mmCIF file of C-alpha atoms and ligand atoms in Angstrom:
data_model
loop_
_atom_site.group_PDB
_atom_site.id
_atom_site.type_symbol
_atom_site.label_atom_id
_atom_site.label_comp_id
_atom_site.label_asym_id
_atom_site.label_seq_id
_atom_site.Cartn_x
_atom_site.Cartn_y
_atom_site.Cartn_z
ATOM 1 C CA MET A 1 52.313 -31.004 22.490
ATOM 2 C CA ASN A 2 50.347 -33.012 24.975
ATOM 3 C CA PHE A 3 46.669 -32.552 24.132
ATOM 4 C CA LEU A 4 45.573 -34.337 27.262
ATOM 5 C CA MET A 5 47.332 -31.841 29.488
ATOM 6 C CA LYS A 6 44.856 -30.189 31.806
ATOM 7 C CA THR A 7 44.823 -26.399 31.761
ATOM 8 C CA ILE A 8 43.918 -24.529 34.916
ATOM 9 C CA ARG A 9 42.473 -21.039 34.479
ATOM 10 C CA PHE A 10 42.664 -18.416 37.166
ATOM 11 C CA THR A 11 43.261 -14.711 37.573
ATOM 12 C CA ASN A 12 46.079 -13.412 39.714
ATOM 13 C CA LEU A 13 45.424 -10.167 41.554
ATOM 14 C CA PRO A 14 48.727 -9.136 43.187
ATOM 15 C CA GLY A 15 47.332 -5.946 44.761
ATOM 16 C CA ASP A 16 49.586 -3.645 46.769
ATOM 17 C CA GLY A 17 52.744 -3.589 48.873
ATOM 18 C CA ILE A 18 54.576 -6.901 48.825
ATOM 19 C CA GLY A 19 51.702 -8.477 46.822
ATOM 20 C CA PRO A 20 53.388 -8.318 43.393
ATOM 21 C CA GLU A 21 56.736 -9.674 44.663
ATOM 22 C CA VAL A 22 55.305 -12.691 46.413
ATOM 23 C CA MET A 23 52.784 -13.289 43.630
ATOM 24 C CA SER A 24 55.544 -13.663 41.067
ATOM 25 C CA VAL A 25 57.132 -16.405 43.200
ATOM 26 C CA ALA A 26 53.783 -18.185 43.535
ATOM 27 C CA LEU A 27 53.242 -18.072 39.765
ATOM 28 C CA GLU A 28 56.681 -19.538 39.125
ATOM 29 C CA VAL A 29 55.970 -22.287 41.632
ATOM 30 C CA LEU A 30 52.648 -23.058 39.923
ATOM 31 C CA GLN A 31 54.284 -23.211 36.487
ATOM 32 C CA LYS A 32 56.943 -25.603 37.659
ATOM 33 C CA THR A 33 54.478 -27.733 39.621
ATOM 34 C CA GLY A 34 52.387 -27.948 36.450
ATOM 35 C CA SER A 35 55.342 -29.116 34.418
ATOM 36 C CA ILE A 36 55.971 -31.889 36.941
ATOM 37 C CA HIS A 37 52.372 -32.843 37.651
ATOM 38 C CA GLY A 38 50.964 -32.477 34.151
ATOM 39 C CA PHE A 39 48.936 -29.294 34.027
ATOM 40 C CA ALA A 40 49.332 -25.943 32.325
ATOM 41 C CA CYS A 41 48.489 -22.595 33.904
ATOM 42 C CA GLU A 42 46.519 -19.969 32.048
ATOM 43 C CA THR A 43 46.447 -16.817 34.109
ATOM 44 C CA THR A 44 46.057 -13.073 33.670
ATOM 45 C CA THR A 45 47.091 -10.305 36.050
ATOM 46 C CA HIS A 46 44.670 -7.563 37.122
ATOM 47 C CA ASP A 47 44.624 -4.566 39.411
ATOM 48 C CA VAL A 48 42.865 -4.686 42.753
ATOM 49 C CA GLY A 49 42.884 -2.632 45.957
ATOM 50 C CA GLY A 50 45.061 0.486 45.965
ATOM 51 C CA ALA A 51 46.337 -0.385 42.500
ATOM 52 C CA GLY A 52 42.710 -0.467 41.339
ATOM 53 C CA ILE A 53 42.014 2.911 42.935
ATOM 54 C CA ASP A 54 45.122 4.497 41.402
ATOM 55 C CA ASN A 55 44.712 3.073 37.908
ATOM 56 C CA HIS A 56 40.922 2.814 37.543
ATOM 57 C CA GLY A 57 39.404 4.872 40.358
ATOM 58 C CA ASN A 58 37.947 1.730 41.923
ATOM 59 C CA ALA A 59 39.371 -0.835 44.365
ATOM 60 C CA LEU A 60 37.592 -3.558 42.401
ATOM 61 C CA PRO A 61 37.598 -2.405 38.760
ATOM 62 C CA ASP A 62 34.945 -3.864 36.431
ATOM 63 C CA ALA A 63 37.648 -5.288 34.176
ATOM 64 C CA THR A 64 39.075 -7.222 37.138
ATOM 65 C CA LEU A 65 35.667 -8.541 38.118
ATOM 66 C CA ASP A 66 34.882 -9.570 34.532
ATOM 67 C CA ALA A 67 38.207 -11.367 34.215
ATOM 68 C CA CYS A 68 37.513 -13.243 37.463
ATOM 69 C CA ARG A 69 34.094 -14.277 36.149
ATOM 70 C CA ALA A 70 35.722 -15.878 33.118
ATOM 71 C CA VAL A 71 37.980 -18.245 35.081
ATOM 72 C CA ASP A 72 37.766 -20.927 37.793
ATOM 73 C CA GLY A 73 39.501 -19.247 40.697
ATOM 74 C CA ILE A 74 41.393 -16.217 41.978
ATOM 75 C CA LEU A 75 44.887 -16.105 43.386
ATOM 76 C CA PHE A 76 44.840 -12.941 45.467
ATOM 77 C CA GLY A 77 47.841 -11.033 46.863
ATOM 78 C CA SER A 78 47.085 -8.416 49.469
ATOM 79 C CA VAL A 79 45.642 -4.923 49.407
ATOM 80 C CA GLY A 80 45.949 -1.628 51.244
ATOM 81 C CA GLY A 81 48.697 0.613 52.541
ATOM 82 C CA PRO A 82 49.445 4.067 53.959
ATOM 83 C CA LYS A 83 48.710 5.780 50.658
ATOM 84 C CA TRP A 84 44.990 4.964 50.906
ATOM 85 C CA GLU A 85 44.615 5.030 54.681
ATOM 86 C CA ASN A 86 42.882 8.387 54.740
ATOM 87 C CA LEU A 87 40.067 7.387 52.449
ATOM 88 C CA PRO A 88 36.633 6.963 54.043
ATOM 89 C CA PRO A 89 36.314 3.438 55.545
ATOM 90 C CA LYS A 90 33.938 2.282 52.817
ATOM 91 C CA GLU A 91 36.482 3.152 50.115
ATOM 92 C CA GLN A 92 39.518 1.644 51.788
ATOM 93 C CA PRO A 93 41.143 -0.974 49.558
ATOM 94 C CA GLU A 94 40.632 -3.888 51.977
ATOM 95 C CA ARG A 95 36.952 -3.369 52.441
ATOM 96 C CA ALA A 96 36.140 -2.052 48.957
ATOM 97 C CA ALA A 97 37.900 -4.909 47.204
ATOM 98 C CA LEU A 98 37.431 -7.950 49.429
ATOM 99 C CA LEU A 99 33.822 -7.590 50.535
ATOM 100 C CA PRO A 100 32.397 -7.097 47.008
ATOM 101 C CA LEU A 101 34.529 -9.997 45.736
ATOM 102 C CA ARG A 102 33.158 -12.234 48.475
ATOM 103 C CA LYS A 103 29.659 -11.132 47.605
ATOM 104 C CA ALA A 104 30.051 -11.395 43.815
ATOM 105 C CA PHE A 105 31.340 -14.969 43.962
ATOM 106 C CA LYS A 106 29.264 -16.018 47.005
ATOM 107 C CA LEU A 107 32.467 -16.980 48.821
ATOM 108 C CA PHE A 108 30.683 -18.152 51.939
ATOM 109 C CA ALA A 109 33.286 -20.578 53.290
ATOM 110 C CA ASN A 110 36.542 -19.229 54.614
ATOM 111 C CA LEU A 111 39.146 -21.805 55.588
ATOM 112 C CA ARG A 112 42.044 -20.490 57.624
ATOM 113 C CA PRO A 113 44.490 -23.189 58.603
ATOM 114 C CA GLY A 114 46.612 -22.281 61.608
ATOM 115 C CA ASN A 115 49.831 -24.258 61.547
ATOM 116 C CA LEU A 116 52.870 -23.605 63.619
ATOM 117 C CA PHE A 117 55.895 -25.213 62.001
ATOM 118 C CA PRO A 118 57.800 -26.869 64.884
ATOM 119 C CA GLU A 119 61.039 -25.288 63.549
ATOM 120 C CA LEU A 120 59.433 -21.868 64.035
ATOM 121 C CA ALA A 121 58.023 -22.464 67.523
ATOM 122 C CA ASP A 122 60.151 -19.651 68.977
ATOM 123 C CA LEU A 123 58.230 -17.142 66.863
ATOM 124 C CA SER A 124 54.975 -17.853 68.652
ATOM 125 C CA PRO A 125 54.056 -15.447 71.462
ATOM 126 C CA LEU A 126 52.759 -18.459 73.392
ATOM 127 C CA ARG A 127 54.748 -19.922 76.251
ATOM 128 C CA SER A 128 57.395 -22.248 74.850
ATOM 129 C CA ASP A 129 55.991 -25.407 76.451
ATOM 130 C CA VAL A 130 52.688 -24.734 74.667
ATOM 131 C CA ALA A 131 54.206 -23.642 71.346
ATOM 132 C CA SER A 132 56.761 -26.428 71.121
ATOM 133 C CA ALA A 133 53.954 -28.972 70.718
ATOM 134 C CA GLY A 134 53.178 -27.289 67.384
ATOM 135 C CA ILE A 135 49.749 -25.939 66.435
ATOM 136 C CA ASP A 136 47.358 -27.437 63.925
ATOM 137 C CA VAL A 137 43.896 -25.877 63.985
ATOM 138 C CA LEU A 138 41.572 -25.147 61.086
ATOM 139 C CA CYS A 139 39.248 -22.171 61.415
ATOM 140 C CA VAL A 140 36.119 -22.489 59.260
ATOM 141 C CA ARG A 141 34.521 -19.073 59.117
ATOM 142 C CA GLU A 142 31.171 -18.156 57.539
ATOM 143 C CA LEU A 143 32.037 -15.284 55.213
ATOM 144 C CA THR A 144 29.013 -13.789 53.486
ATOM 145 C CA GLY A 145 26.465 -13.428 56.268
ATOM 146 C CA GLY A 146 26.082 -12.140 59.789
ATOM 147 C CA ILE A 147 26.773 -8.605 60.890
ATOM 148 C CA TYR A 148 28.990 -7.842 57.894
ATOM 149 C CA PHE A 149 26.143 -7.913 55.409
ATOM 150 C CA GLY A 150 22.885 -7.854 57.430
ATOM 151 C CA GLN A 151 20.347 -5.110 56.758
ATOM 152 C CA PRO A 152 19.563 -2.509 57.992
ATOM 153 C CA LYS A 153 23.063 -1.094 58.100
ATOM 154 C CA SER A 154 23.026 2.658 58.413
ATOM 155 C CA THR A 155 23.975 5.814 60.262
ATOM 156 C CA LYS A 156 21.496 8.615 60.848
ATOM 157 C CA THR A 157 21.121 11.753 62.962
ATOM 158 C CA LEU A 158 18.416 11.579 65.619
ATOM 159 C CA GLU A 159 16.045 14.401 66.620
ATOM 160 C CA ASP A 160 18.153 15.206 69.679
ATOM 161 C CA GLY A 161 21.233 15.678 67.492
ATOM 162 C CA GLN A 162 22.966 12.443 68.420
ATOM 163 C CA LYS A 163 24.064 10.129 65.690
ATOM 164 C CA GLU A 164 22.934 6.525 65.656
ATOM 165 C CA ALA A 165 24.617 3.692 63.791
ATOM 166 C CA ILE A 166 23.094 0.283 63.191
ATOM 167 C CA ASP A 167 24.563 -3.020 62.054
ATOM 168 C CA THR A 168 22.362 -6.065 61.898
ATOM 169 C CA MET A 169 23.383 -9.639 62.553
ATOM 170 C CA VAL A 170 21.236 -12.005 60.519
ATOM 171 C CA TYR A 171 21.540 -15.738 59.882
ATOM 172 C CA ARG A 172 19.222 -18.111 58.097
ATOM 173 C CA THR A 173 19.321 -21.877 58.569
ATOM 174 C CA GLY A 174 20.475 -22.423 54.962
ATOM 175 C CA GLU A 175 23.539 -20.244 55.523
ATOM 176 C CA ILE A 176 24.401 -22.092 58.717
ATOM 177 C CA GLU A 177 23.876 -25.488 57.116
ATOM 178 C CA ARG A 178 26.121 -24.899 54.134
ATOM 179 C CA ILE A 179 29.075 -23.739 56.252
ATOM 180 C CA THR A 180 28.500 -26.629 58.647
ATOM 181 C CA GLU A 181 28.736 -29.037 55.708
ATOM 182 C CA VAL A 182 32.114 -27.544 54.786
ATOM 183 C CA ALA A 183 33.325 -27.984 58.368
ATOM 184 C CA VAL A 184 32.135 -31.591 58.422
ATOM 185 C CA LYS A 185 34.002 -32.367 55.193
ATOM 186 C CA ALA A 186 37.136 -30.697 56.522
ATOM 187 C CA ALA A 187 36.905 -32.478 59.870
ATOM 188 C CA ALA A 188 36.537 -35.839 58.125
ATOM 189 C CA LEU A 189 40.020 -35.323 56.658
ATOM 190 C CA ARG A 190 41.444 -34.312 60.046
ATOM 191 C CA ASN A 191 40.718 -35.528 63.579
ATOM 192 C CA LYS A 192 36.913 -35.424 63.284
ATOM 193 C CA ARG A 193 36.455 -32.904 66.055
ATOM 194 C CA ILE A 194 34.443 -29.718 65.559
ATOM 195 C CA CYS A 195 34.095 -26.964 68.119
ATOM 196 C CA SER A 196 31.301 -24.612 67.119
ATOM 197 C CA VAL A 197 31.791 -21.126 68.501
ATOM 198 C CA ASP A 198 28.879 -18.795 69.246
ATOM 199 C CA LYS A 199 27.389 -16.427 71.815
ATOM 200 C CA ALA A 200 24.218 -18.370 72.467
ATOM 201 C CA ASN A 201 23.908 -16.951 75.980
ATOM 202 C CA VAL A 202 23.118 -13.552 74.432
ATOM 203 C CA LEU A 203 22.425 -13.650 70.693
ATOM 204 C CA GLU A 204 19.383 -15.035 68.859
ATOM 205 C CA THR A 205 21.511 -15.762 65.802
ATOM 206 C CA SER A 206 23.790 -17.847 68.003
ATOM 207 C CA VAL A 207 20.888 -19.872 69.417
ATOM 208 C CA LEU A 208 19.827 -20.682 65.861
ATOM 209 C CA TRP A 209 23.458 -21.358 64.925
ATOM 210 C CA ARG A 210 23.874 -23.861 67.752
ATOM 211 C CA GLN A 211 20.591 -25.690 67.048
ATOM 212 C CA THR A 212 21.245 -25.873 63.318
ATOM 213 C CA VAL A 213 24.847 -27.033 63.639
ATOM 214 C CA THR A 214 23.898 -29.715 66.182
ATOM 215 C CA LYS A 215 21.032 -31.071 64.116
ATOM 216 C CA LEU A 216 22.959 -31.156 60.850
ATOM 217 C CA ILE A 217 26.121 -32.737 62.208
ATOM 218 C CA HIS A 218 24.063 -35.370 63.936
ATOM 219 C CA LYS A 219 22.434 -36.132 60.591
ATOM 220 C CA LEU A 220 25.551 -35.911 58.389
ATOM 221 C CA ASP A 221 28.092 -37.676 60.546
ATOM 222 C CA PRO A 222 27.310 -38.589 64.153
ATOM 223 C CA SER A 223 30.859 -39.914 64.554
ATOM 224 C CA ILE A 224 32.136 -36.350 64.609
ATOM 225 C CA GLU A 225 32.849 -35.132 68.104
ATOM 226 C CA LEU A 226 30.928 -31.855 68.328
ATOM 227 C CA THR A 227 31.377 -29.352 71.133
ATOM 228 C CA HIS A 228 30.064 -25.807 71.566
ATOM 229 C CA MET A 229 31.885 -22.903 73.112
ATOM 230 C CA TYR A 230 31.022 -19.264 73.772
ATOM 231 C CA VAL A 231 33.262 -16.961 71.801
ATOM 232 C CA ASP A 232 34.794 -15.209 74.817
ATOM 233 C CA ASN A 233 35.840 -18.549 76.251
ATOM 234 C CA ALA A 234 37.100 -19.716 72.854
ATOM 235 C CA ALA A 235 39.324 -16.630 72.586
ATOM 236 C CA MET A 236 40.798 -17.523 75.957
ATOM 237 C CA GLN A 237 41.160 -21.261 75.288
ATOM 238 C CA LEU A 238 42.927 -20.603 72.004
ATOM 239 C CA VAL A 239 45.870 -18.986 73.761
ATOM 240 C CA ARG A 240 45.745 -21.275 76.773
ATOM 241 C CA ASP A 241 45.705 -24.615 74.939
ATOM 242 C CA PRO A 242 45.260 -24.321 71.142
ATOM 243 C CA ASN A 243 45.561 -28.032 70.471
ATOM 244 C CA GLN A 244 42.342 -28.833 72.274
ATOM 245 C CA PHE A 245 40.843 -27.683 68.936
ATOM 246 C CA ASP A 246 40.793 -29.484 65.615
ATOM 247 C CA VAL A 247 38.222 -27.575 63.545
ATOM 248 C CA LEU A 248 36.742 -24.322 64.804
ATOM 249 C CA LEU A 249 33.412 -23.550 63.136
ATOM 250 C CA THR A 250 32.035 -20.067 63.515
ATOM 251 C CA GLU A 251 30.107 -17.131 62.092
ATOM 252 C CA ASN A 252 31.569 -14.200 60.205
ATOM 253 C CA MET A 253 32.659 -11.698 62.856
ATOM 254 C CA PHE A 254 33.713 -14.206 65.511
ATOM 255 C CA GLY A 255 35.731 -15.961 62.811
ATOM 256 C CA ASP A 256 37.371 -12.699 61.791
ATOM 257 C CA ILE A 257 38.585 -12.150 65.332
ATOM 258 C CA LEU A 258 39.512 -15.728 66.229
ATOM 259 C CA SER A 259 41.358 -16.302 62.954
ATOM 260 C CA ASP A 260 43.644 -13.340 63.662
ATOM 261 C CA GLU A 261 44.285 -14.748 67.103
ATOM 262 C CA LEU A 262 45.033 -18.148 65.594
ATOM 263 C CA ALA A 263 47.363 -16.524 63.060
ATOM 264 C CA VAL A 264 49.419 -14.678 65.646
ATOM 265 C CA ILE A 265 49.904 -17.671 67.911
ATOM 266 C CA CYS A 266 51.243 -19.509 64.860
ATOM 267 C CA GLY A 267 54.163 -17.138 64.859
ATOM 268 C CA SER A 268 54.428 -15.680 61.418
ATOM 269 C CA LEU A 269 51.761 -14.248 59.190
ATOM 270 C CA GLY A 270 54.223 -14.823 56.376
ATOM 271 C CA MET A 271 53.505 -18.542 56.601
ATOM 272 C CA LEU A 272 49.692 -18.648 56.590
ATOM 273 C CA ALA A 273 47.404 -19.174 53.630
ATOM 274 C CA SER A 274 43.636 -19.073 53.353
ATOM 275 C CA ALA A 275 40.864 -20.187 51.030
ATOM 276 C CA SER A 276 37.429 -18.664 50.482
ATOM 277 C CA LEU A 277 35.117 -21.041 48.659
ATOM 278 C CA GLY A 278 31.938 -20.245 46.791
ATOM 279 C CA THR A 279 28.608 -21.986 46.342
ATOM 280 C CA GLY A 280 28.141 -24.255 43.346
ATOM 281 C CA THR A 281 30.947 -25.513 41.133
ATOM 282 C CA ASN A 282 33.373 -24.093 38.597
ATOM 283 C CA SER A 283 34.031 -25.574 35.143
ATOM 284 C CA ASN A 284 36.119 -28.330 36.782
ATOM 285 C CA GLY A 285 33.326 -29.440 39.078
ATOM 286 C CA PHE A 286 35.052 -27.975 42.141
ATOM 287 C CA PRO A 287 34.146 -24.858 44.134
ATOM 288 C CA TYR A 288 35.162 -21.495 42.751
ATOM 289 C CA GLY A 289 37.542 -19.942 45.227
ATOM 290 C CA LEU A 290 39.686 -17.007 46.222
ATOM 291 C CA TYR A 291 43.056 -17.838 47.743
ATOM 292 C CA GLU A 292 45.063 -15.332 49.709
ATOM 293 C CA PRO A 293 47.839 -15.078 52.267
ATOM 294 C CA ALA A 294 46.762 -14.136 55.787
ATOM 295 C CA GLY A 295 49.345 -11.377 56.220
ATOM 296 C CA GLY A 296 49.032 -7.841 54.949
ATOM 297 C CA THR A 297 50.865 -5.728 52.384
ATOM 298 C CA ALA A 298 53.866 -5.030 54.687
ATOM 299 C CA PRO A 299 54.409 -1.534 53.236
ATOM 300 C CA ASP A 300 57.654 -1.091 55.203
ATOM 301 C CA ILE A 301 59.445 -3.755 53.161
ATOM 302 C CA ALA A 302 57.459 -3.489 49.914
ATOM 303 C CA GLY A 303 59.546 -3.386 46.744
ATOM 304 C CA LYS A 304 62.731 -4.361 48.556
ATOM 305 C CA GLY A 305 62.701 -8.048 47.694
ATOM 306 C CA LEU A 306 62.614 -9.009 51.372
ATOM 307 C CA ALA A 307 59.097 -10.373 51.775
ATOM 308 C CA ASN A 308 58.393 -13.953 52.745
ATOM 309 C CA PRO A 309 56.688 -15.642 49.763
ATOM 310 C CA CYS A 310 55.616 -18.781 51.683
ATOM 311 C CA ALA A 311 52.033 -17.734 52.457
ATOM 312 C CA GLN A 312 51.382 -16.772 48.840
ATOM 313 C CA VAL A 313 52.887 -20.037 47.638
ATOM 314 C CA LEU A 314 50.819 -22.020 50.161
ATOM 315 C CA SER A 315 47.709 -20.150 48.973
ATOM 316 C CA ALA A 316 48.479 -21.372 45.462
ATOM 317 C CA ALA A 317 48.622 -24.917 46.868
ATOM 318 C CA LEU A 318 45.181 -24.467 48.418
ATOM 319 C CA MET A 319 43.898 -23.270 45.032
ATOM 320 C CA LEU A 320 45.149 -26.435 43.336
ATOM 321 C CA ARG A 321 43.544 -28.566 46.052
ATOM 322 C CA TYR A 322 40.130 -26.955 46.358
ATOM 323 C CA SER A 323 39.343 -25.362 42.978
ATOM 324 C CA PHE A 324 41.176 -27.774 40.667
ATOM 325 C CA GLY A 325 41.187 -31.083 42.542
ATOM 326 C CA LEU A 326 44.979 -31.393 42.178
ATOM 327 C CA GLU A 327 45.734 -32.867 45.589
ATOM 328 C CA GLU A 328 49.124 -34.360 44.734
ATOM 329 C CA ALA A 329 50.361 -31.135 43.223
ATOM 330 C CA ALA A 330 49.119 -29.218 46.277
ATOM 331 C CA LEU A 331 50.984 -31.590 48.572
ATOM 332 C CA ALA A 332 54.132 -31.246 46.474
ATOM 333 C CA ILE A 333 54.091 -27.486 47.003
ATOM 334 C CA GLU A 334 53.369 -27.799 50.719
ATOM 335 C CA ASN A 335 56.215 -30.269 51.108
ATOM 336 C CA ALA A 336 58.608 -28.025 49.200
ATOM 337 C CA VAL A 337 57.811 -25.173 51.597
ATOM 338 C CA LYS A 338 58.201 -27.451 54.614
ATOM 339 C CA GLU A 339 61.544 -28.743 53.381
ATOM 340 C CA THR A 340 62.755 -25.234 52.705
ATOM 341 C CA ILE A 341 61.917 -24.222 56.271
ATOM 342 C CA ARG A 342 63.529 -27.407 57.560
ATOM 343 C CA SER A 343 66.684 -26.572 55.620
ATOM 344 C CA GLY A 344 67.040 -23.522 57.832
ATOM 345 C CA LEU A 345 66.504 -20.874 55.171
ATOM 346 C CA ARG A 346 64.701 -17.812 56.586
ATOM 347 C CA THR A 347 63.329 -14.544 55.311
ATOM 348 C CA GLY A 348 63.667 -11.603 57.709
ATOM 349 C CA ASP A 349 60.210 -12.021 59.284
ATOM 350 C CA ILE A 350 61.063 -15.508 60.549
ATOM 351 C CA ALA A 351 64.837 -15.167 61.054
ATOM 352 C CA GLN A 352 64.733 -13.795 64.618
ATOM 353 C CA GLY A 353 67.703 -11.587 63.931
ATOM 354 C CA ALA A 354 69.772 -14.405 62.416
ATOM 355 C CA GLU A 355 70.981 -14.384 58.835
ATOM 356 C CA SER A 356 68.163 -14.054 56.340
ATOM 357 C CA VAL A 357 67.552 -14.302 52.606
ATOM 358 C CA GLY A 358 65.315 -12.328 50.251
ATOM 359 C CA THR A 359 62.118 -13.222 48.419
ATOM 360 C CA LYS A 360 63.912 -14.543 45.356
ATOM 361 C CA GLU A 361 66.289 -16.850 47.209
ATOM 362 C CA MET A 362 63.446 -18.212 49.282
ATOM 363 C CA GLY A 363 61.414 -18.724 46.109
ATOM 364 C CA ASP A 364 64.293 -20.448 44.330
ATOM 365 C CA ALA A 365 64.792 -22.728 47.326
ATOM 366 C CA ILE A 366 61.134 -23.742 47.202
ATOM 367 C CA LEU A 367 61.328 -24.282 43.419
ATOM 368 C CA SER A 368 64.372 -26.506 43.800
ATOM 369 C CA ARG A 369 62.512 -28.706 46.309
ATOM 370 C CA LEU A 370 59.479 -29.313 44.127
ATOM 371 C CA HIS A 371 59.077 -32.844 42.923
HETATM 372 C C1 LIG B 1 39.827 -10.522 56.890
HETATM 373 C C2 LIG B 1 39.847 -9.016 56.965
HETATM 374 C C3 LIG B 1 38.568 -8.491 56.335
HETATM 375 C C4 LIG B 1 37.406 -9.020 57.153
HETATM 376 C C5 LIG B 1 38.478 -6.962 56.200
HETATM 377 C C6 LIG B 1 39.691 -6.386 55.509
HETATM 378 C C7 LIG B 1 37.228 -6.520 55.506
HETATM 379 O O1 LIG B 1 40.009 -8.606 58.263
HETATM 380 O O2 LIG B 1 39.795 -11.057 55.773
HETATM 381 O O3 LIG B 1 39.830 -11.148 57.947
HETATM 382 O O4 LIG B 1 37.035 -8.423 58.159
HETATM 383 O O5 LIG B 1 36.860 -10.045 56.780
HETATM 384 MG MG1 LIG B 2 40.343 -10.155 59.651
#
């Protein structure tokens, strides 16, 4: 036995729909990567989302939360599905599992890389001359502030019988600064261009956002090319000419919307991973994080062995990179996925009607390309 072998500890929360199928591929990939790159995986599986509701009466059961507290990161599948669609919005698996997890682990920094593999350019809804250039944009979204969590947040009945609902958008300089720092670090590893997206022509929070971002980037790294864009324009520019962007930095709700737009122009949700990083450090000295594919639970193909495992596998790579500092291992996984796509192998979601393979074959192909 190798006593120097590093052990990485994380929970895996497969969730609903295709979650368990693609999670099992990701776990296999992690095991094999560990055997090549010298680390062991210690992981436990827990219910979340609809599975949490069905088995424990809670989309985020206490046992799941406790298990997550005891480790250094979370590999998350996906949650939700038709079975739970009629629950009140607050109890729906997506909201009742993800938002409390973000809050509990202070996962303030959401990184959503938008990459269009050149081999998959035809899957993008963008015009072919735009898509064929490939897409490589990183969306850095603030995840624990803004209108999602601001108080007051309530619905009441007024004296005249109407109902009134209130959401509050709040930002403090500290929240803006810490997400800006993440964007600066990310940009330093890319093309050093940040476009900060806001609505400073209307919103007070956006005025503060713009001032704070400008001041901090100037202080941290004046060599970064910083631009500002109103969110409505950014939504338009993203479909017109996505590669004008390198890093998009934005607040919670704008980031929610723009990251979906970025995902769809990249062609297949089955290929996109994301990372949500917390404040402080885990027992390895890296940020605690939650890693999840961008796509949903795909209930129509759940349990049939047809789902594309790439996004879940790429999420595992992000986990190795950000929460465990295993850059080489992360790259090995990313390359194995790239080579698999290059080899022409396709699951149904990216096959465009041509011959396709199932989850297991795709997974095995990735495993065989790991080195
Ligand atoms: C996302 C989702 C969530 C969000 C929902 C499910 C609460 O849309 O992760 O982008 O709005 O943040
Ligand atoms: Mg969203």
